[in-house]
XYZ file of C-alpha atoms in Angstrom:
200
model
C -11.470 33.814 12.435
C -12.068 31.891 9.193
C -8.456 30.670 9.140
C -8.778 29.527 12.741
C -11.931 27.541 11.916
C -10.249 25.963 8.892
C -7.273 24.969 11.048
C -9.601 23.446 13.635
C -11.467 21.507 10.931
C -8.168 20.213 9.551
C -7.049 19.174 13.033
C -10.317 17.299 13.632
C -10.079 15.561 10.248
C -6.492 14.485 10.968
C -7.502 13.102 14.365
C -10.327 11.099 12.762
C -8.050 9.776 9.994
C -5.360 8.790 12.494
C -7.891 6.992 14.693
C -9.476 5.212 11.725
C -6.076 4.108 10.395
C -5.146 2.633 13.768
C -8.475 0.877 14.365
C -9.007 -0.412 10.822
C -5.481 -1.882 10.876
C -6.020 -3.508 14.270
C -9.682 -4.555 14.183
C -10.481 -4.537 10.475
C -13.018 -2.320 8.730
C -16.013 -4.471 9.694
C -14.830 -4.775 13.295
C -14.575 -1.027 13.784
C -17.552 1.221 14.478
C -17.852 4.938 13.835
C -18.347 5.399 17.580
C -15.028 3.639 18.287
C -13.273 5.902 15.786
C -14.735 9.019 17.371
C -13.895 7.811 20.879
C -10.315 7.135 19.796
C -10.090 10.543 18.125
C -11.802 12.319 21.014
C -14.381 13.987 18.768
C -18.171 14.102 18.544
C -19.901 11.190 16.812
C -21.485 13.343 14.081
C -18.121 14.611 12.821
C -17.298 11.510 10.750
C -20.414 12.094 8.656
C -19.817 15.849 8.590
C -16.220 15.640 7.347
C -16.227 12.394 5.364
C -19.821 11.362 4.650
C -19.608 8.029 6.487
C -17.274 5.154 7.307
C -16.844 3.915 3.719
C -15.765 7.334 2.479
C -13.481 7.700 5.478
C -11.737 4.498 4.391
C -11.278 5.896 0.902
C -9.915 9.160 2.310
C -7.214 7.158 4.094
C -5.999 5.858 0.731
C -5.957 9.163 -1.166
C -2.273 9.750 -0.230
C -1.414 6.340 -1.744
C -3.035 7.408 -5.014
C -1.293 10.777 -4.985
C 2.091 9.248 -4.142
C 2.145 6.778 -7.029
C 0.237 8.918 -9.545
C 3.005 11.542 -9.511
C 5.852 9.039 -10.019
C 7.476 8.430 -13.389
C 9.802 5.676 -14.580
C 12.250 5.532 -17.490
C 10.927 2.635 -19.559
C 14.010 2.748 -21.799
C 15.788 0.973 -18.920
C 13.089 -1.378 -17.586
C 15.286 -3.364 -15.195
C 16.441 -0.184 -13.468
C 12.850 1.079 -13.507
C 11.705 -2.155 -11.861
C 14.373 -1.811 -9.170
C 13.288 1.802 -8.578
C 9.639 0.717 -8.350
C 10.393 -2.049 -5.826
C 12.602 0.170 -3.660
C 9.988 2.919 -3.685
C 7.054 0.650 -2.903
C 8.861 -1.187 -0.103
C 9.934 2.130 1.453
C 6.343 3.397 1.262
C 5.089 0.125 2.696
C 7.422 0.396 5.696
C 6.556 4.059 6.285
C 2.798 3.376 6.053
C 2.517 0.021 7.770
C -1.054 0.459 9.012
C -2.332 1.626 5.631
C -0.829 -1.323 3.759
C -2.097 -3.678 6.452
C -5.633 -2.388 5.845
C -5.166 -2.895 2.096
C -3.927 -6.452 2.715
C -7.044 -7.199 4.746
C -9.358 -5.794 2.098
C -7.591 -7.782 -0.650
C -7.537 -11.037 1.304
C -11.261 -10.713 2.078
C -12.099 -9.726 -1.508
C -13.953 -6.885 0.140
C -16.815 -5.155 -1.691
C -14.898 -1.972 -0.925
C -12.016 -2.933 -3.225
C -13.755 -1.373 -6.209
C -14.087 1.869 -4.283
C -10.384 1.663 -3.356
C -9.285 0.864 -6.911
C -8.456 4.491 -7.765
C -6.081 4.524 -4.807
C -3.935 1.548 -5.714
C -4.295 1.359 -9.524
C -1.538 3.905 -10.301
C 1.071 1.628 -8.730
C -0.227 -1.421 -10.618
C -0.313 0.544 -13.898
C 3.286 1.698 -13.416
C 4.369 -1.881 -12.769
C 2.528 -3.229 -15.801
C 4.137 -0.609 -18.055
C 7.600 -1.454 -16.683
C 7.131 -5.209 -17.142
C 5.728 -4.850 -20.666
C 8.617 -2.581 -21.657
C 11.039 -5.130 -20.213
C 9.502 -7.938 -22.232
C 9.511 -5.915 -25.478
C 13.195 -5.179 -24.997
C 14.050 -8.768 -24.072
C 15.239 -7.725 -20.620
C 12.437 -9.438 -18.654
C 10.802 -12.765 -19.411
C 7.371 -14.046 -18.408
C 4.421 -15.805 -20.022
C 1.524 -13.856 -18.519
C 1.529 -10.142 -17.687
C -1.307 -10.788 -15.224
C 0.711 -13.355 -13.280
C 3.876 -11.267 -13.519
C 2.175 -8.179 -12.048
C 0.597 -10.228 -9.242
C 3.938 -11.913 -8.529
C 5.786 -8.619 -8.080
C 2.968 -6.857 -6.205
C 2.585 -9.819 -3.867
C 6.290 -9.620 -3.069
C 6.281 -5.901 -2.327
C 2.942 -5.720 -0.488
C 3.943 -8.601 1.814
C 7.538 -7.401 2.163
C 7.451 -6.996 5.950
C 7.961 -9.930 8.285
C 4.664 -11.473 9.364
C 4.566 -12.338 13.108
C 2.363 -15.429 12.791
C 4.978 -17.055 10.502
C 7.826 -16.588 12.985
C 7.585 -20.189 14.355
C 8.421 -21.465 10.848
C 11.803 -19.735 11.099
C 12.462 -20.305 14.813
C 15.605 -22.328 14.023
C 17.192 -19.347 12.242
C 18.855 -16.260 13.723
C 16.561 -13.201 13.781
C 16.548 -11.093 10.616
C 16.636 -7.329 10.961
C 13.374 -5.877 9.653
C 14.877 -3.163 7.469
C 13.237 -1.554 4.410
C 16.463 -1.198 2.411
C 17.568 -4.789 2.986
C 14.060 -6.099 2.299
C 13.922 -4.198 -1.007
C 17.275 -5.573 -2.170
C 16.240 -9.149 -1.297
C 12.980 -8.701 -3.204
C 14.801 -7.223 -6.213
C 17.084 -10.255 -6.435
C 14.169 -12.698 -6.104
C 11.977 -10.844 -8.602
C 14.708 -10.470 -11.208
C 15.585 -14.136 -10.853
C 11.913 -15.054 -11.220
C 11.612 -12.913 -14.351
C 14.837 -14.359 -15.762
C 16.455 -10.952 -16.119
C 19.871 -11.274 -17.680
């Protein structure tokens, strides 16, 4: 009986998380109400508070897998260029597999949301890995940049915005369509980033 109740609770939590991910990505955090989330999930209104403690904490719960994913990664800093390639390929693959989640993060960053501080534990592991890789590359003379702050933002901007953005499509209307593929996108970004960091 206890196991059945735990399974039901897990199922309800997953439904709420799935609904929140979809609605936050489509309408934004501010444009989504708890009632809309519960309607989408097909659950009672009180269950968001019961399972997550409110909408803000529900948002954070969505990003816990991002934290866990990057916190458990390790990179060989003895070969910083290869580590940087591995980081870019991994982040772009994660970005393509978790499109809605990264879209929510983009929105929060662009708005300089007051929730960014709360979300910091979720995305800091990836930024810390990148900083360590870039600093190792500079120490070894393999990567070149003037400011670690600008270098980290340059690379993260490239990988976070790695997918094609529909509203920019008219800019490229004179070109043949480009296949939106994670592997190809990662390799393009690697070449651009390494060129920008003057990797030999």
